[in-house]
JSON list of N, CA and C in Angstrom, two decimals:
[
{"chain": "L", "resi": 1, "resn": "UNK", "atom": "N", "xyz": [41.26, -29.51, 17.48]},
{"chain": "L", "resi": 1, "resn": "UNK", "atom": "CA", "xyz": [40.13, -28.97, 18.21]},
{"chain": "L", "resi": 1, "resn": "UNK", "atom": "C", "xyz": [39.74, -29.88, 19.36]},
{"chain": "L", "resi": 2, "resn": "UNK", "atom": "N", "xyz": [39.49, -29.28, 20.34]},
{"chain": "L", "resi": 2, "resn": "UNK", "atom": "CA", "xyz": [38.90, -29.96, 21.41]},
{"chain": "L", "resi": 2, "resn": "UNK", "atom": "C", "xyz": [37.53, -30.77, 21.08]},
{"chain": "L", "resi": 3, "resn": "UNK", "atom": "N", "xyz": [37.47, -32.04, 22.17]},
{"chain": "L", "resi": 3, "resn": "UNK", "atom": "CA", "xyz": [36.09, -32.63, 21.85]},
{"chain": "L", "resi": 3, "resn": "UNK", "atom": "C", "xyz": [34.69, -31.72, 21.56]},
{"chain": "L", "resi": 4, "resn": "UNK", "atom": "N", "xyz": [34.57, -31.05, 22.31]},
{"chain": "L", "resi": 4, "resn": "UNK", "atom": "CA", "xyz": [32.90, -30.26, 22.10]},
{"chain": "L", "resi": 4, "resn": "UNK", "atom": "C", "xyz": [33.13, -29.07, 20.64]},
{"chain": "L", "resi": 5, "resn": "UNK", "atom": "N", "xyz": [34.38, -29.05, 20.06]},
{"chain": "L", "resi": 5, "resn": "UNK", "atom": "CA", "xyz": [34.56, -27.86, 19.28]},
{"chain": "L", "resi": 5, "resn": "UNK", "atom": "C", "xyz": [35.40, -26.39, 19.87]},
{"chain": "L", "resi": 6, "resn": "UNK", "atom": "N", "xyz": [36.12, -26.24, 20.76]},
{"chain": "L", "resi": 6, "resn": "UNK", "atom": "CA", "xyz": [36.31, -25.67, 21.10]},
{"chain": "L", "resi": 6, "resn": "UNK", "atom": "C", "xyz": [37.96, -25.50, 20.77]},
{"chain": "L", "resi": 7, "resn": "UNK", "atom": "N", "xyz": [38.77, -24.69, 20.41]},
{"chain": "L", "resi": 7, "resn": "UNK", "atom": "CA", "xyz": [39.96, -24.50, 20.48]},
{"chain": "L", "resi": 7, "resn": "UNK", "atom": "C", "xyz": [41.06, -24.33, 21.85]},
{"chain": "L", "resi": 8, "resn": "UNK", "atom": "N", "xyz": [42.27, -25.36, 21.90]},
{"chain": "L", "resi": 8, "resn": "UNK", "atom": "CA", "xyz": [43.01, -25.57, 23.24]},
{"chain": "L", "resi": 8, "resn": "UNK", "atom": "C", "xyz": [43.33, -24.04, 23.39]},
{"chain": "L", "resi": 9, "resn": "UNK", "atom": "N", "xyz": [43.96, -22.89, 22.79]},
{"chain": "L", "resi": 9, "resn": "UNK", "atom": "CA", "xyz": [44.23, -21.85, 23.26]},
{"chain": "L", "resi": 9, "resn": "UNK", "atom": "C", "xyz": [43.28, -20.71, 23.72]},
{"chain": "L", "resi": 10, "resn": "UNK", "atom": "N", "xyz": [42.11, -20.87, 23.43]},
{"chain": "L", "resi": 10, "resn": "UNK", "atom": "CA", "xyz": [41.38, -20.12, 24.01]},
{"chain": "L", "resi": 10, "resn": "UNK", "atom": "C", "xyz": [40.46, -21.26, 25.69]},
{"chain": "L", "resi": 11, "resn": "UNK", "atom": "N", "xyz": [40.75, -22.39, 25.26]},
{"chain": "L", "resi": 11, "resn": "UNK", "atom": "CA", "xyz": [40.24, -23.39, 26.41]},
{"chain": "L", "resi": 11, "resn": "UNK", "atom": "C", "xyz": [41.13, -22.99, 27.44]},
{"chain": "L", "resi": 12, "resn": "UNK", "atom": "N", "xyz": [42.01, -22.86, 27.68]},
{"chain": "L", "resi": 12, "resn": "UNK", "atom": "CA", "xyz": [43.47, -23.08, 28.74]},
{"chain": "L", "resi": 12, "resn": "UNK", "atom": "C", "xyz": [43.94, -21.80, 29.36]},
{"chain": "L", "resi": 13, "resn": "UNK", "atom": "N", "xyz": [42.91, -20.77, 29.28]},
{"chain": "L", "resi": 13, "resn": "UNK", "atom": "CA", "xyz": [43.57, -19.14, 29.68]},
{"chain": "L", "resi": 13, "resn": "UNK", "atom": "C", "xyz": [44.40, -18.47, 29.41]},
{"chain": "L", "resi": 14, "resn": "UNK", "atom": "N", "xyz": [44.69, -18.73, 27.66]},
{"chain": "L", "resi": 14, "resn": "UNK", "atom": "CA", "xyz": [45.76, -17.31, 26.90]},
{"chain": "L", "resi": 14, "resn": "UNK", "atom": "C", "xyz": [46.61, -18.10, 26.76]},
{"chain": "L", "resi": 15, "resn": "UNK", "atom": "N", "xyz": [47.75, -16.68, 26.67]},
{"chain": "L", "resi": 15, "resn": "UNK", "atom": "CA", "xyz": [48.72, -17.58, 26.24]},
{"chain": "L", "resi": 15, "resn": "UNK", "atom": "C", "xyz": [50.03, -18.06, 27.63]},
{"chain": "L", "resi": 16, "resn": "UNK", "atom": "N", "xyz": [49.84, -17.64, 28.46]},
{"chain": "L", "resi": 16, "resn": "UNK", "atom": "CA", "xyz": [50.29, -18.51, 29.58]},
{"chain": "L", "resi": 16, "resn": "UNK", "atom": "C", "xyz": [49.73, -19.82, 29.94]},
{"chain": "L", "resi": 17, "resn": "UNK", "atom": "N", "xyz": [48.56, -20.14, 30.07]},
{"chain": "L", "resi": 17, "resn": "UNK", "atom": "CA", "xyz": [47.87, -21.35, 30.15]},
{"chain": "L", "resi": 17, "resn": "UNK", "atom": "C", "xyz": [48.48, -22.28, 28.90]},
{"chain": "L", "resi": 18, "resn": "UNK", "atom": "N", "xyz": [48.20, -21.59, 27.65]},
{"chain": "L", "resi": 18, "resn": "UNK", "atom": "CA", "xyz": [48.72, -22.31, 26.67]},
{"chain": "L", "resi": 18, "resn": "UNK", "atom": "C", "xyz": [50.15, -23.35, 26.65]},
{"chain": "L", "resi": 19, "resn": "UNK", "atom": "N", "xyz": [51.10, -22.34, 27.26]},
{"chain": "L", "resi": 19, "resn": "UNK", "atom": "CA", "xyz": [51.89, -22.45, 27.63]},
{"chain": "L", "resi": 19, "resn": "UNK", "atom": "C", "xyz": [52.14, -23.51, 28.20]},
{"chain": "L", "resi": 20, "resn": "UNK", "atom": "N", "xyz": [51.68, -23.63, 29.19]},
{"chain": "L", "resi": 20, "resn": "UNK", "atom": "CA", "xyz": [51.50, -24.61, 30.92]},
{"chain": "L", "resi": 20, "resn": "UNK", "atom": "C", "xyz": [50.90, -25.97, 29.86]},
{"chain": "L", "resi": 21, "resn": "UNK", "atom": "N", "xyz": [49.81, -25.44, 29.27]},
{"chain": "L", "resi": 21, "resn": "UNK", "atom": "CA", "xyz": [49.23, -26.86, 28.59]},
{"chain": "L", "resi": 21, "resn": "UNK", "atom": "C", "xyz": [50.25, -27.49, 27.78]},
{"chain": "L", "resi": 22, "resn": "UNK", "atom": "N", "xyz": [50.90, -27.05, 27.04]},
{"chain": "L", "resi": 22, "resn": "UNK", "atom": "CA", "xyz": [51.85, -27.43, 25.86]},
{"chain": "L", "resi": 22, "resn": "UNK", "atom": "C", "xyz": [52.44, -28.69, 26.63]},
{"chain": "L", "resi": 23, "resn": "UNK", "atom": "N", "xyz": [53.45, -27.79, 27.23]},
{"chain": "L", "resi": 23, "resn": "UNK", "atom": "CA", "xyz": [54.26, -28.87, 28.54]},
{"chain": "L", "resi": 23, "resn": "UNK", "atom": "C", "xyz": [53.51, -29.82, 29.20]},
{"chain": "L", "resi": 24, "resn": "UNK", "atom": "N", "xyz": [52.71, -29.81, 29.54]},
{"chain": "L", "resi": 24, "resn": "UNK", "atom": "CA", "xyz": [52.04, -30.97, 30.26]},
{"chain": "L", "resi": 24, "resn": "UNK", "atom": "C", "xyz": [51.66, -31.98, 29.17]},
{"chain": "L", "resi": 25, "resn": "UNK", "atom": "N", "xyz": [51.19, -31.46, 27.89]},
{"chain": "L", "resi": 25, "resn": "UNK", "atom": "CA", "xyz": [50.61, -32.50, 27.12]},
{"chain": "L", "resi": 25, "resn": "UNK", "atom": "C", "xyz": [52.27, -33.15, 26.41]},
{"chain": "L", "resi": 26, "resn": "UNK", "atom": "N", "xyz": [53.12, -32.88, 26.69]},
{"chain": "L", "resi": 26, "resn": "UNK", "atom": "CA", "xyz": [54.48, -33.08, 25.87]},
{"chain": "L", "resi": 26, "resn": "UNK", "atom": "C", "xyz": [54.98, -34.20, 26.98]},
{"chain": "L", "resi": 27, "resn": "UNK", "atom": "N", "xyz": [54.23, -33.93, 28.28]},
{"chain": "L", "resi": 27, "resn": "UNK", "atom": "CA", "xyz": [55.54, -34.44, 29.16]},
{"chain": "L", "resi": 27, "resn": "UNK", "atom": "C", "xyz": [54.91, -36.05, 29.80]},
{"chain": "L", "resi": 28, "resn": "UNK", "atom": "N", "xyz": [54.42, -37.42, 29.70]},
{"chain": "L", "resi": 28, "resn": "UNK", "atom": "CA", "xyz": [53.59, -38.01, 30.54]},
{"chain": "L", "resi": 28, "resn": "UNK", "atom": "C", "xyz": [54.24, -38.14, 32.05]},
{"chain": "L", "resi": 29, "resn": "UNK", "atom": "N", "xyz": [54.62, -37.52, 32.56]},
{"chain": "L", "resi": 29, "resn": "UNK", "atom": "CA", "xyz": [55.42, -37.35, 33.73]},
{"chain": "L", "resi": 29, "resn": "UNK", "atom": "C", "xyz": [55.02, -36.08, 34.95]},
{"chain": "L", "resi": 30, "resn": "UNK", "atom": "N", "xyz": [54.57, -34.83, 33.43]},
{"chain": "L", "resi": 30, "resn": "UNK", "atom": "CA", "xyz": [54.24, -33.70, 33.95]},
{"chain": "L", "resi": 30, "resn": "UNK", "atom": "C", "xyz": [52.97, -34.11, 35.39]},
{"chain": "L", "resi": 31, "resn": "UNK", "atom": "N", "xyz": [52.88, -33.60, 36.50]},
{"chain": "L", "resi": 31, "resn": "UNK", "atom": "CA", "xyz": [51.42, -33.62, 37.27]},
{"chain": "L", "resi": 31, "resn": "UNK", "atom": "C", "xyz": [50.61, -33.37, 36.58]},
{"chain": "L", "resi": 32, "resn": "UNK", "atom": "N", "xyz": [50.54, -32.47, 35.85]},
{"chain": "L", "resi": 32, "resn": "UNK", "atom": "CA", "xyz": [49.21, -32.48, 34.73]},
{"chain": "L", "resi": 32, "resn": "UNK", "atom": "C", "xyz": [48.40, -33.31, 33.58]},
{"chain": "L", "resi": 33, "resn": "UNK", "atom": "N", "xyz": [49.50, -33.97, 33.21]},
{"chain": "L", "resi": 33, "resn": "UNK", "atom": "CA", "xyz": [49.63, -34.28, 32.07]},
{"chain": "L", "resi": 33, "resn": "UNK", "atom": "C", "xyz": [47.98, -35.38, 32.09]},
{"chain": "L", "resi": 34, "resn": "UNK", "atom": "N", "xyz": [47.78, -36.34, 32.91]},
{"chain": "L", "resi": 34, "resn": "UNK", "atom": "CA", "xyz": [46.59, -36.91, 33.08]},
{"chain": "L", "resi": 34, "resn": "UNK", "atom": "C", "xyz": [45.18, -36.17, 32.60]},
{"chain": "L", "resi": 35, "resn": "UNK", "atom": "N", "xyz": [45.42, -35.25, 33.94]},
{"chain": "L", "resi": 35, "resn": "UNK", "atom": "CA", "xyz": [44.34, -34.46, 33.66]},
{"chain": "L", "resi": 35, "resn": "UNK", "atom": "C", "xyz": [43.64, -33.53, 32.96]},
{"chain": "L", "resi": 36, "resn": "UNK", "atom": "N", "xyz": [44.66, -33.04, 31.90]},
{"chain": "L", "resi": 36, "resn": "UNK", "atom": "CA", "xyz": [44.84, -32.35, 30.83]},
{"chain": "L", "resi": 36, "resn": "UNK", "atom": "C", "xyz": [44.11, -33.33, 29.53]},
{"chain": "L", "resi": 37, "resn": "UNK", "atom": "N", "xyz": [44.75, -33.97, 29.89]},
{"chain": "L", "resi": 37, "resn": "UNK", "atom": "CA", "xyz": [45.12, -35.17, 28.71]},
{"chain": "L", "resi": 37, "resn": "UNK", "atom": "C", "xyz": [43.17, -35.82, 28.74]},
{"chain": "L", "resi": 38, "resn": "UNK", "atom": "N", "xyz": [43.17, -35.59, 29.48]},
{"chain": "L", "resi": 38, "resn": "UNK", "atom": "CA", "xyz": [41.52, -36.56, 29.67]},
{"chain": "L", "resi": 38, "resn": "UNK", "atom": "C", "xyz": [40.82, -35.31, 29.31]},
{"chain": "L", "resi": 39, "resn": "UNK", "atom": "N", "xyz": [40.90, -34.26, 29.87]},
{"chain": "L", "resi": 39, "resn": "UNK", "atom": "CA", "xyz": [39.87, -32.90, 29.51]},
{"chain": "L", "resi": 39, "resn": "UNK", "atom": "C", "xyz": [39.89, -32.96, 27.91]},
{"chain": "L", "resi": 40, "resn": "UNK", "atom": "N", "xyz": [41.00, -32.89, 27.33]},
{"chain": "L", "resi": 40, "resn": "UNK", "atom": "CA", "xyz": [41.33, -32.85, 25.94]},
{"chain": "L", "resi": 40, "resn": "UNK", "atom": "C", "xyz": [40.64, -33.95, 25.27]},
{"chain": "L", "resi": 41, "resn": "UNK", "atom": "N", "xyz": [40.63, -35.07, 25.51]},
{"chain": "L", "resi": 41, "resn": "UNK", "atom": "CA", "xyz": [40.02, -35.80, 25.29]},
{"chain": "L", "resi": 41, "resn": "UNK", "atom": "C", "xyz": [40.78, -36.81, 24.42]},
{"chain": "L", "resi": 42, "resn": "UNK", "atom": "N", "xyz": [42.31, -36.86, 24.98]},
{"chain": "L", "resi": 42, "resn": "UNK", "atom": "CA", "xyz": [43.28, -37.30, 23.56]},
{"chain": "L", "resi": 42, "resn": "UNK", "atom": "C", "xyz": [44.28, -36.72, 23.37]},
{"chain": "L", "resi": 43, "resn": "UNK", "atom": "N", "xyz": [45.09, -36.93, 22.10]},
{"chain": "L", "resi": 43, "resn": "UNK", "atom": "CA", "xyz": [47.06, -36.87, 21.73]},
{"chain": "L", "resi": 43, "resn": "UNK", "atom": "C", "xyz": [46.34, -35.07, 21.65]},
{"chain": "L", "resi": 44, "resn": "UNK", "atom": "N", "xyz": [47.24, -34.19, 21.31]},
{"chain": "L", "resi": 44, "resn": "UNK", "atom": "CA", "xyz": [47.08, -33.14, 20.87]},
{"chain": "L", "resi": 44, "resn": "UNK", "atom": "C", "xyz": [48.48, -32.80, 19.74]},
{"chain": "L", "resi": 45, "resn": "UNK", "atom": "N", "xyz": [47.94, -32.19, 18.80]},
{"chain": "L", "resi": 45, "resn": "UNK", "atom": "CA", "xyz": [49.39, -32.07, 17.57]},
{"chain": "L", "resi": 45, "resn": "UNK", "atom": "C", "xyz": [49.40, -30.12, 18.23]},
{"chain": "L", "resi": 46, "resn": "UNK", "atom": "N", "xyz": [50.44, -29.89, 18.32]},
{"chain": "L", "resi": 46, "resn": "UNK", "atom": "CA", "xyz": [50.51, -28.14, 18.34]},
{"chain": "L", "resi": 46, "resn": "UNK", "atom": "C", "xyz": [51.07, -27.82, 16.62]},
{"chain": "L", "resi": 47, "resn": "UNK", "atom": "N", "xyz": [51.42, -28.98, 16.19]},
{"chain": "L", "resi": 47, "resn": "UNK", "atom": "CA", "xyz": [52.30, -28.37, 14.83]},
{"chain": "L", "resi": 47, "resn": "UNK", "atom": "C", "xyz": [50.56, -27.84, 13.74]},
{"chain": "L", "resi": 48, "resn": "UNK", "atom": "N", "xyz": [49.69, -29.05, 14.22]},
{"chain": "L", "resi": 48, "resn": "UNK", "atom": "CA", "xyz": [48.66, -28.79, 13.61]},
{"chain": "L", "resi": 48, "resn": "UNK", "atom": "C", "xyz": [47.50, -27.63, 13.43]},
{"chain": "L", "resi": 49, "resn": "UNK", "atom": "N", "xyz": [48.30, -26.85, 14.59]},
{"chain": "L", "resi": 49, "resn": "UNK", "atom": "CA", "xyz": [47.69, -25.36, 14.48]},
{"chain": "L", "resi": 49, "resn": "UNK", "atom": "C", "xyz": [47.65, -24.14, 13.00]},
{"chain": "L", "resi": 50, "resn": "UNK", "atom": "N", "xyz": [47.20, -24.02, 12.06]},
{"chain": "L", "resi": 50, "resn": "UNK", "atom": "CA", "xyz": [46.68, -23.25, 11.44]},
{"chain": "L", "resi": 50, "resn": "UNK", "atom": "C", "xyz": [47.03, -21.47, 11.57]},
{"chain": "L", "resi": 51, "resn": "UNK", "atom": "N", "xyz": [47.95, -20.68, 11.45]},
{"chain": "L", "resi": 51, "resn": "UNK", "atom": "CA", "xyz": [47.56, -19.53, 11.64]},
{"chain": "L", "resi": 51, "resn": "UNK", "atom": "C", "xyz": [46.54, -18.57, 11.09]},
{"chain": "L", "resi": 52, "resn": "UNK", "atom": "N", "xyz": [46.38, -18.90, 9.58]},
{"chain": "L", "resi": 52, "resn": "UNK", "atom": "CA", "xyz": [45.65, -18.27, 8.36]},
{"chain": "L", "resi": 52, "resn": "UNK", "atom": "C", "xyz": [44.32, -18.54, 9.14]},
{"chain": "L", "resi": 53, "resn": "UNK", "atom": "N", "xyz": [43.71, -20.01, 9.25]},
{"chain": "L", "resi": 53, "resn": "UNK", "atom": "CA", "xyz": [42.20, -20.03, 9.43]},
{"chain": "L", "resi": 53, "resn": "UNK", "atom": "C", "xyz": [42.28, -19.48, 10.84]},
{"chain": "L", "resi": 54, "resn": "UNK", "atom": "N", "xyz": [43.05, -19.59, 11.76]},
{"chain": "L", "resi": 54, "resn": "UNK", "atom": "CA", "xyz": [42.55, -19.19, 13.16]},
{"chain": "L", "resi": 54, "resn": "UNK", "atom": "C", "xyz": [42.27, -17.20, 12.69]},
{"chain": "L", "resi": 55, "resn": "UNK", "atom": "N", "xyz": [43.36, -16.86, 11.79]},
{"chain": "L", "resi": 55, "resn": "UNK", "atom": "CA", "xyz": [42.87, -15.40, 11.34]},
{"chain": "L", "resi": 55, "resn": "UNK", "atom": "C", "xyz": [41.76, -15.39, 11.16]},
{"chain": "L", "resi": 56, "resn": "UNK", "atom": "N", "xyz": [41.09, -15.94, 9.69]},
{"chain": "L", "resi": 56, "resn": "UNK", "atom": "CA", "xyz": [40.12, -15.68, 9.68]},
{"chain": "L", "resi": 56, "resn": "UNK", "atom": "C", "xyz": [39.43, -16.13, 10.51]},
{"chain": "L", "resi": 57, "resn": "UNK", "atom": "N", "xyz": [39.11, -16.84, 10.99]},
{"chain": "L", "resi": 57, "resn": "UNK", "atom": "CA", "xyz": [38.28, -17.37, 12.18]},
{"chain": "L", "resi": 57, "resn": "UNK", "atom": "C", "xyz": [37.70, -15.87, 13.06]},
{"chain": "L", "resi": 58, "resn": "UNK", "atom": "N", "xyz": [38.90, -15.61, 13.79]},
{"chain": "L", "resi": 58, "resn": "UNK", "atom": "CA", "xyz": [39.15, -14.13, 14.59]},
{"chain": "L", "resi": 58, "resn": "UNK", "atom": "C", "xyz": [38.18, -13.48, 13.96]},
{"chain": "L", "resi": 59, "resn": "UNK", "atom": "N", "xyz": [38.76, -12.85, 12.65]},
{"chain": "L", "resi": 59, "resn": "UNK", "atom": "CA", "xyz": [37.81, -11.84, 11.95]},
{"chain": "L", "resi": 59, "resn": "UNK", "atom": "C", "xyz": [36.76, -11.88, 11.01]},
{"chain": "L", "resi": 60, "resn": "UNK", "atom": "N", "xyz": [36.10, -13.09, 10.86]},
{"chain": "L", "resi": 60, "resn": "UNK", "atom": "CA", "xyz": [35.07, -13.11, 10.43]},
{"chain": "L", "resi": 60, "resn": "UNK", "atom": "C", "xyz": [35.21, -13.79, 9.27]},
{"chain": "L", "resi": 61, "resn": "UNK", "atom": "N", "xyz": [36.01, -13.89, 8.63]},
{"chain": "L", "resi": 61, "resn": "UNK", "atom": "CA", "xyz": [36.05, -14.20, 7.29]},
{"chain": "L", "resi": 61, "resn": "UNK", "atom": "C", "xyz": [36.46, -15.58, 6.57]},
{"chain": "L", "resi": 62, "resn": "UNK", "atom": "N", "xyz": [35.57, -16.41, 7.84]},
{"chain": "L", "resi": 62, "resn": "UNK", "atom": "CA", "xyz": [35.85, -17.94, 7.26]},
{"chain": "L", "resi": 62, "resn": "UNK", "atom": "C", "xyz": [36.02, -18.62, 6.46]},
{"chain": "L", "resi": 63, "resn": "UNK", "atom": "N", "xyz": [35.00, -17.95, 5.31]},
{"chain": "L", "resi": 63, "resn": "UNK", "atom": "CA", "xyz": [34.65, -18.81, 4.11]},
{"chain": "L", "resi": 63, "resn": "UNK", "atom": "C", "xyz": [35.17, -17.78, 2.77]},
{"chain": "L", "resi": 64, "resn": "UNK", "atom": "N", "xyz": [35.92, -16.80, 3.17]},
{"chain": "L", "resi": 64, "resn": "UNK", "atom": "CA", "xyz": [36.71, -16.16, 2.63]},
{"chain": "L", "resi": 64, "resn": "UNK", "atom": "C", "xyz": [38.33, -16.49, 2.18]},
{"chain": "L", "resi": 65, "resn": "UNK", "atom": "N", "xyz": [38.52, -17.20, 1.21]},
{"chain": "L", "resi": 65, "resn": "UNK", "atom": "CA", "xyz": [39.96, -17.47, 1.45]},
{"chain": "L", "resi": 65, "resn": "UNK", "atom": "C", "xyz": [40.86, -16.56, 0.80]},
{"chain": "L", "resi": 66, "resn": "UNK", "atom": "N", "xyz": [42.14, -16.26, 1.05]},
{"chain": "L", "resi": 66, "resn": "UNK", "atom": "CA", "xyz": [42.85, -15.26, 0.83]},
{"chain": "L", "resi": 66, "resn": "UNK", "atom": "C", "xyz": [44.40, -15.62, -0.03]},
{"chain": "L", "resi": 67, "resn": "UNK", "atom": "N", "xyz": [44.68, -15.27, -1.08]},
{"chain": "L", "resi": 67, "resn": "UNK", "atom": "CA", "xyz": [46.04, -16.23, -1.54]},
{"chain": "L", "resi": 67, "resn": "UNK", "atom": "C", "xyz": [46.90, -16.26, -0.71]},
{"chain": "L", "resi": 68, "resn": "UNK", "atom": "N", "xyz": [47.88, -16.66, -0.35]},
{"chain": "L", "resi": 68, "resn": "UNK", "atom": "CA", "xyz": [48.93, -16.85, 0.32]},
{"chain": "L", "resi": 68, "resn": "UNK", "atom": "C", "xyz": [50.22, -16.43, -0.33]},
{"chain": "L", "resi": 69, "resn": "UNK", "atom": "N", "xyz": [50.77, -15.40, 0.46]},
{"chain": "L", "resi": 69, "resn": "UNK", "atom": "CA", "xyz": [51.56, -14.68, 0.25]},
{"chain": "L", "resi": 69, "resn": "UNK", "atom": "C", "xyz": [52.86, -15.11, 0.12]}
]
């Protein structure tokens, strides 16, 4: 999660931005990569992304957990 709470894929404009961000935060070379890197506030893990909670997240059902299939 981003510093204020906020999630990088909805921070960065979809999933093209996402995209663009990935690479920059992968690359310290990228032109971006600084400025990214400071907005973020820090390393970023992409492996550490969650699909299940970002679901529920989406639809409401946070504190709902669901077995895993």
């Amino acid at each position: 999660q981003h510093a204020d709470g906020d999630d990088a894929v909805a921070d960065v404009g979809g999933g093209g931005g996402y995209y663009h961000f990935l690479q920059a935060m992968a690359d310290q070379k990228h032109p971006d990569h600084k400025d990214l890197h400071d907005w973020w506030s820090g390393s970023f893990d992409p492996d550490a992304f969650d699909v299940g909670e970002a679901n529920e997240v989406f639809h409401g059902k946070r504190n709902r957990r669901r077995p895993d299939v």
